Coordinates of C-alpha atoms in Angstrom, one line a residue:
X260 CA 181.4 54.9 106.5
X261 CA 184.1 57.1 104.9
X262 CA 183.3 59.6 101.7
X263 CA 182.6 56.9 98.6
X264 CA 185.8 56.8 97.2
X265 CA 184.5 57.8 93.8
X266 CA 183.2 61.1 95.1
X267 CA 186.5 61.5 97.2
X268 CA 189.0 60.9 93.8
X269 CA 186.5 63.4 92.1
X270 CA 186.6 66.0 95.3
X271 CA 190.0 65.3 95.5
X272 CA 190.8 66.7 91.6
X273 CA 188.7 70.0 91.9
X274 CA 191.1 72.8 91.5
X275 CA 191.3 75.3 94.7
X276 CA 188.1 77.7 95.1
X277 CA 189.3 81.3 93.4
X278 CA 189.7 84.1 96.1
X279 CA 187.3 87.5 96.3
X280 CA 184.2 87.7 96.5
X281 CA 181.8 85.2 94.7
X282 CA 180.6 86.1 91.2
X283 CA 177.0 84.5 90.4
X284 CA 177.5 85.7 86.9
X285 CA 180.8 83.7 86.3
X286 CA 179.8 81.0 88.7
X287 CA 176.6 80.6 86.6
X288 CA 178.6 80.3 83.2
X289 CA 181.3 77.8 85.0
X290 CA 178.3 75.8 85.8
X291 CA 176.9 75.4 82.5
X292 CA 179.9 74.8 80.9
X293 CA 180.2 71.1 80.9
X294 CA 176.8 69.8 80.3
X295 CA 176.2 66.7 77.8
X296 CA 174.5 67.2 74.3
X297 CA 171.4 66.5 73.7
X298 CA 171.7 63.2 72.1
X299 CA 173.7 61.9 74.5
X300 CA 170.7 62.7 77.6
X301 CA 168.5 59.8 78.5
X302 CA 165.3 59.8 76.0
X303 CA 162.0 60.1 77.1
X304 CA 158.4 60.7 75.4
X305 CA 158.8 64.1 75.1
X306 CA 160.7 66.9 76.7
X307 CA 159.2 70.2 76.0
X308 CA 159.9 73.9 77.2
X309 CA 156.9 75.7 78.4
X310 CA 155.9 79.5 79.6
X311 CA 153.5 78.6 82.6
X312 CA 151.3 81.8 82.7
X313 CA 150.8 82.6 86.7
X314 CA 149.7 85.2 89.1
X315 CA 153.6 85.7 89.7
X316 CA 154.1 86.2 85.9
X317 CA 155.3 84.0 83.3
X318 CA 157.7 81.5 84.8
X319 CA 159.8 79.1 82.1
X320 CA 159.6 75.3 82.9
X321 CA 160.2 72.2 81.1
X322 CA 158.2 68.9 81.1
X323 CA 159.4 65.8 80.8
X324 CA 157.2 62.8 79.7
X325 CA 157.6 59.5 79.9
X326 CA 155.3 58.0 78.1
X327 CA 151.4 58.6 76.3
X328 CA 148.9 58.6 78.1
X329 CA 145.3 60.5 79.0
X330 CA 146.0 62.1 82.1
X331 CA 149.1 62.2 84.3
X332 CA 150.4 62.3 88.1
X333 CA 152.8 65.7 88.4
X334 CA 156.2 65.8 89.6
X335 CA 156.8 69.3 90.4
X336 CA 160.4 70.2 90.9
X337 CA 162.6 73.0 92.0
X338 CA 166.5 72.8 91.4
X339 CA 169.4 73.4 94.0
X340 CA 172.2 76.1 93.3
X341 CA 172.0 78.1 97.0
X342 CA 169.2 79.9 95.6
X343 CA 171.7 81.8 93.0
X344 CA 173.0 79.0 90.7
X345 CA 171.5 76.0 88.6
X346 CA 168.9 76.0 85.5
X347 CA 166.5 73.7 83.9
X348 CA 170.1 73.2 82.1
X349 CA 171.8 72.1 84.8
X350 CA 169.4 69.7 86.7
X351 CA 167.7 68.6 83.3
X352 CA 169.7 65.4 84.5
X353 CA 167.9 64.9 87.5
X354 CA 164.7 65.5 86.2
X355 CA 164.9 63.1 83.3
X356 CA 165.6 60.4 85.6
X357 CA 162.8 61.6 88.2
X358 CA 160.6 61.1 85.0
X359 CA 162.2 57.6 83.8
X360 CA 161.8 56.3 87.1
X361 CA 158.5 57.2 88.9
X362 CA 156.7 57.3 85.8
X363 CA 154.9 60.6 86.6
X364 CA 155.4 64.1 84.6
X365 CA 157.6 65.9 85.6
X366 CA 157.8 69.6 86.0
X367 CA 161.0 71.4 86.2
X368 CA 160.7 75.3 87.7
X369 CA 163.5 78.0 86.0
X370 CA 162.5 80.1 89.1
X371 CA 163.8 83.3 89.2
X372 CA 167.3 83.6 91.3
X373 CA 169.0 86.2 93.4
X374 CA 170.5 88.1 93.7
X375 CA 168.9 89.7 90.4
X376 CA 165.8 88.7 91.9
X377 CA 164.9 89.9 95.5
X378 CA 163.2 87.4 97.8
X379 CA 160.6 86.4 97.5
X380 CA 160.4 86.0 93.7
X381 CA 161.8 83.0 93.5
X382 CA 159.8 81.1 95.8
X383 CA 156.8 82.9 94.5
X384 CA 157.6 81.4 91.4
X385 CA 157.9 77.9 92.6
X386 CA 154.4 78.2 94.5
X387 CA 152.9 79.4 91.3
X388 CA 153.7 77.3 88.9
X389 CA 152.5 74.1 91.1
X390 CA 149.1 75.9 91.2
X391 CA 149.2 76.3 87.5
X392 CA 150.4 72.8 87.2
X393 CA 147.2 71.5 89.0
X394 CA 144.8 73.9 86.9
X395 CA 142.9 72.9 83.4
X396 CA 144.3 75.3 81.0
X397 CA 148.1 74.1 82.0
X398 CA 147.9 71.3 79.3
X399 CA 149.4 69.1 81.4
X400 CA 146.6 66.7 81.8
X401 CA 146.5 66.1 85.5
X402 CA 144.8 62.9 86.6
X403 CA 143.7 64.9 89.7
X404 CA 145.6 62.1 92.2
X405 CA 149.6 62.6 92.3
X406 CA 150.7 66.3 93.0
X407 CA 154.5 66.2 94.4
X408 CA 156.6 68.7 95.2
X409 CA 160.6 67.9 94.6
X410 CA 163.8 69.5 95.3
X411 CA 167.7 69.3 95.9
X412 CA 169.3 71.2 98.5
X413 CA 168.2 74.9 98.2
X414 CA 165.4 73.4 95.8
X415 CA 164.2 71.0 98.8
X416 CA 164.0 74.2 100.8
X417 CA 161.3 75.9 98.5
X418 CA 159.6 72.8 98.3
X419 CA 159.4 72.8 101.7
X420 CA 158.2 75.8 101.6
X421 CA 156.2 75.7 98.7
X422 CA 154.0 72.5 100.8
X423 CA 153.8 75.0 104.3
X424 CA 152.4 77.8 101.9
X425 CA 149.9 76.5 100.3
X426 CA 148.7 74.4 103.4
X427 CA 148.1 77.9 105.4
X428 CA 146.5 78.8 101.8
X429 CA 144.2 76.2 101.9
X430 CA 145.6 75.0 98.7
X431 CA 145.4 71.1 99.9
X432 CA 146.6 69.3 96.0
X433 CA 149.8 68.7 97.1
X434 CA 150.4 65.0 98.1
X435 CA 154.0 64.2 98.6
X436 CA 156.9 66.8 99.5
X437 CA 160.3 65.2 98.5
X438 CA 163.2 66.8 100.1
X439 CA 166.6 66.0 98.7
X440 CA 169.6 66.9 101.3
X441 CA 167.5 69.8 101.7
X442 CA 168.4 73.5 103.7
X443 CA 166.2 74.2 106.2
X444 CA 167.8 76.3 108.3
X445 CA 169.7 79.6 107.3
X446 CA 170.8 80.5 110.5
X447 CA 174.1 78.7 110.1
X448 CA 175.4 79.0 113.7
X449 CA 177.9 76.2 113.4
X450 CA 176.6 74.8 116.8
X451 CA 173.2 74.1 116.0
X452 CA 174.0 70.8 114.0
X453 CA 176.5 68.3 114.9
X454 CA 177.1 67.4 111.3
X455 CA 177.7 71.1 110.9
X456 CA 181.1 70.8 112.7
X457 CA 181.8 66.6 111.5
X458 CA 181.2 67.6 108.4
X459 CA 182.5 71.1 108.2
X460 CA 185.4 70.9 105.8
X461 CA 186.4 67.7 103.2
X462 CA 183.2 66.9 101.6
X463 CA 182.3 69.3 99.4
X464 CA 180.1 71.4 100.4
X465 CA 182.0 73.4 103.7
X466 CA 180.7 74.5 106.4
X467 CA 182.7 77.9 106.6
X468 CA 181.0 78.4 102.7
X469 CA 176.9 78.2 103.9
X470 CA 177.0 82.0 104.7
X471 CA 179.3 83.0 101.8
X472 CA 177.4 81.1 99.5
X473 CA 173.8 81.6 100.4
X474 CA 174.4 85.7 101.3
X475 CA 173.1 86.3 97.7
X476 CA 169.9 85.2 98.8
X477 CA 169.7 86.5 102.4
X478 CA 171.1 90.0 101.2
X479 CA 168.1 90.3 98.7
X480 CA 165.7 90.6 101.7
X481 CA 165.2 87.1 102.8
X482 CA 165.2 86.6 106.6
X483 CA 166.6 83.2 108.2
X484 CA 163.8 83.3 111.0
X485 CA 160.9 83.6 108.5
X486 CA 159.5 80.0 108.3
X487 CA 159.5 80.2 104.1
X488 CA 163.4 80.8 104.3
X489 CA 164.0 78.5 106.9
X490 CA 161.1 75.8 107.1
X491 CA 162.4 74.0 110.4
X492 CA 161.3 76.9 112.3
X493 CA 157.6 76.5 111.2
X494 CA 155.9 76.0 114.5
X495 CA 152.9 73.8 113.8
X496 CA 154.2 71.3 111.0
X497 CA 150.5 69.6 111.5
X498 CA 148.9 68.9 108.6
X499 CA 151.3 68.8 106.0
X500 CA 152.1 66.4 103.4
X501 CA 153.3 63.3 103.5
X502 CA 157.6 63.5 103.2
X503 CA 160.4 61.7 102.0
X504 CA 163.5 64.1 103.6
X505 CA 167.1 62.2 101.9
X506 CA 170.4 63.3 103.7
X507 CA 174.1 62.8 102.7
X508 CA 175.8 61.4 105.7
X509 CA 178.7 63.3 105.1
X510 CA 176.6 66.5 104.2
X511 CA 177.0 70.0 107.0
X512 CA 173.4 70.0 106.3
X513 CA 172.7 66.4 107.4
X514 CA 170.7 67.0 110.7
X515 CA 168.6 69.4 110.0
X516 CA 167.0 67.6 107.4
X517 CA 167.0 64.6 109.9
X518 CA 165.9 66.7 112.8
X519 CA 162.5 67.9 110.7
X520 CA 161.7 64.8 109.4
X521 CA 161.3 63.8 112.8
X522 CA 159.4 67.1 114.0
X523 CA 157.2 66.3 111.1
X524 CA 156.2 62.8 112.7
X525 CA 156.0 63.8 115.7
X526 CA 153.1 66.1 114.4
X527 CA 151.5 63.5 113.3
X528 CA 152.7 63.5 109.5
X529 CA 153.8 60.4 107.7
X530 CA 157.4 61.0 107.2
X531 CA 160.6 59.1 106.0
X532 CA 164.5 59.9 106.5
X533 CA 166.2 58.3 104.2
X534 CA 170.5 58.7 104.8
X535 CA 172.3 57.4 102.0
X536 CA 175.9 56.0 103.9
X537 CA 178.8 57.9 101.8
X538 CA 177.2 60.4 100.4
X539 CA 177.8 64.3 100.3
X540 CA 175.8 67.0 99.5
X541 CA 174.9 67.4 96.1
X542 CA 175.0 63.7 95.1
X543 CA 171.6 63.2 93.3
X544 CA 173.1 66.8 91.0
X545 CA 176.4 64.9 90.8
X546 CA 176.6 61.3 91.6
X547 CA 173.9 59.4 90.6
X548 CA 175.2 57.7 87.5
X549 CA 177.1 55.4 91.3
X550 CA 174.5 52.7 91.3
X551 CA 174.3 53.2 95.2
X552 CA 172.9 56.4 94.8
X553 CA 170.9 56.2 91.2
X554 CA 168.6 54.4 93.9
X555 CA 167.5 57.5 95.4
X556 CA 165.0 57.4 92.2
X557 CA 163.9 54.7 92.6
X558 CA 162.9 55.3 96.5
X559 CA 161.1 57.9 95.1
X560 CA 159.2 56.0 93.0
X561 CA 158.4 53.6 95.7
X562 CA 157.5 56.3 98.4
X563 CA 155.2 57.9 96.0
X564 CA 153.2 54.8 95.6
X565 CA 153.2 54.2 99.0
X566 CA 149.5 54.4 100.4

């Protein structure tokens, strides 16, 4: 299937990438720059900003409620941004719909981001504030069932991550790991992945841009063989929880996430690839309001009730 054609008119629109080297602060800033007012974001319960007190310090997050009641199932989720870019600001988006649609509380991370921040703060800070999530004193009112982890692109990565951690911690809350379009593997040799060179320039996201873009985060210390940078090469994958892994089929990153979902079965973990036909990368961040791909919410939903 060729690029949705409401993506490609948008793609087609963008103005040409500025030369030099990339600037996080200005690339931060452009980011931000665009995002709706508040009145005009979908209403929910309650929407509340939040200093999670944790062993790796005091991490900012923002819950999202959907409705009263007693105790809640937790949503825990972790933007995308190529570890350097996107806020609760950004993604707030995303997670108001992740709320609206699965019913759960959600839990939006504003981890810190390189290359301020030197690996492995930011996954640290992901990994901490699901613990926090699950204890007593979070005042989130866990109903002790429902603990998902959630994330886009390099957001699915620490979630990922985040799951394989706290497994070899003995830390055995989490029961989902949702993995949008997620990047598993920083090595970035372009002949690992077919989709790497199908889908290297024309979508988006570029193939010749993974290194550039992500060089932030590898630069600050972390290392594309480690497992917690790049969860695909995890040996044992036993064990871990159950996964929904969602690729773009016209995404560079497409089969790696395709590729672990499978490893995951294959040791022995309930696992489901889910490619949405058309797509890029970035399309729950960008093109969800396309009623072919607002679904991805509500397979979410239906995956988490799945028993």
């Amino acid at each position: 299937m060729t690029l949705h054609p409401e993506i490609a008119e948008f793609l087609a629109a963008l103005p040409a990438p500025p030369e030099g080297p990339l600037d996080p602060v200005e690339m931060r800033a452009a980011d931000e720059a665009h995002l709706p007012p508040l009145e005009e974001r979908l209403p929910l319960h309650a929407v509340q900003d939040v200093t999670a007190k944790t062993d790796a310090g005091e991490v900012p997050v923002r819950v999202y409620t959907p409705a009263e009641a007693d105790t809640y199932g937790l949503l825990v989720y972790f933007h995308g941004g190529a570890f350097f870019l996107g806020s609760l600001e950004t993604h707030d988006h995303v997670a108001r719909s992740l709320a609206q649609e699965t019913g759960l509380r959600v839990v939006s991370v504003g981890y810190r981001l390189a290359p301020e921040a030197a690996f492995p703060a930011g996954l640290d800070d992901c990994y901490a504030a699901v613990r926090w999530a699950a204890c007593e004193d979070s005042g989130l009112d866990w109903d002790g069932a429902t603990l998902a982890v959630a994330g886009d692109s390099s957001g699915g990565t620490f979630a990922a991550a985040v799951a394989a951690r706290a497994h070899d911690d003995g830390f055995d809350r989490i029961t989902h790991q949702i993995l949008y379009y997620p990047s598993l593997d920083l090595d970035f040799d372009a002949d690992r992945y077919p989709s790497l060179r199908e889908n290297a320039t024309g979508y988006g996201l570029e193939t010749a841009g993974l290194k550039p873009f992500n060089a932030f985060y590898l630069d600050s210390g972390a290392d594309p063989a480690d497992p917690l940078v790049s969860p695909i090469k995890r040996t044992d994958l036993s064990g871990l929880p159950p996964a929904l892994v969602v690729t773009a089929e016209h995404d560079p990153l497409r089969d790696e996430g395709e590729m672990y979902g499978e490893r995951l079965r294959a040791a022995g973990v309930a696992a489901t690839v889910s490619r949405y036909p058309g797509a890029g990368h970035g399309f729950v961040q960008h093109f969800s309001w396309i009623p072919e791909y607002h679904r991805v919410f509500g397979e979410t939903r239906d995956f988490l009730n799945r028993r």
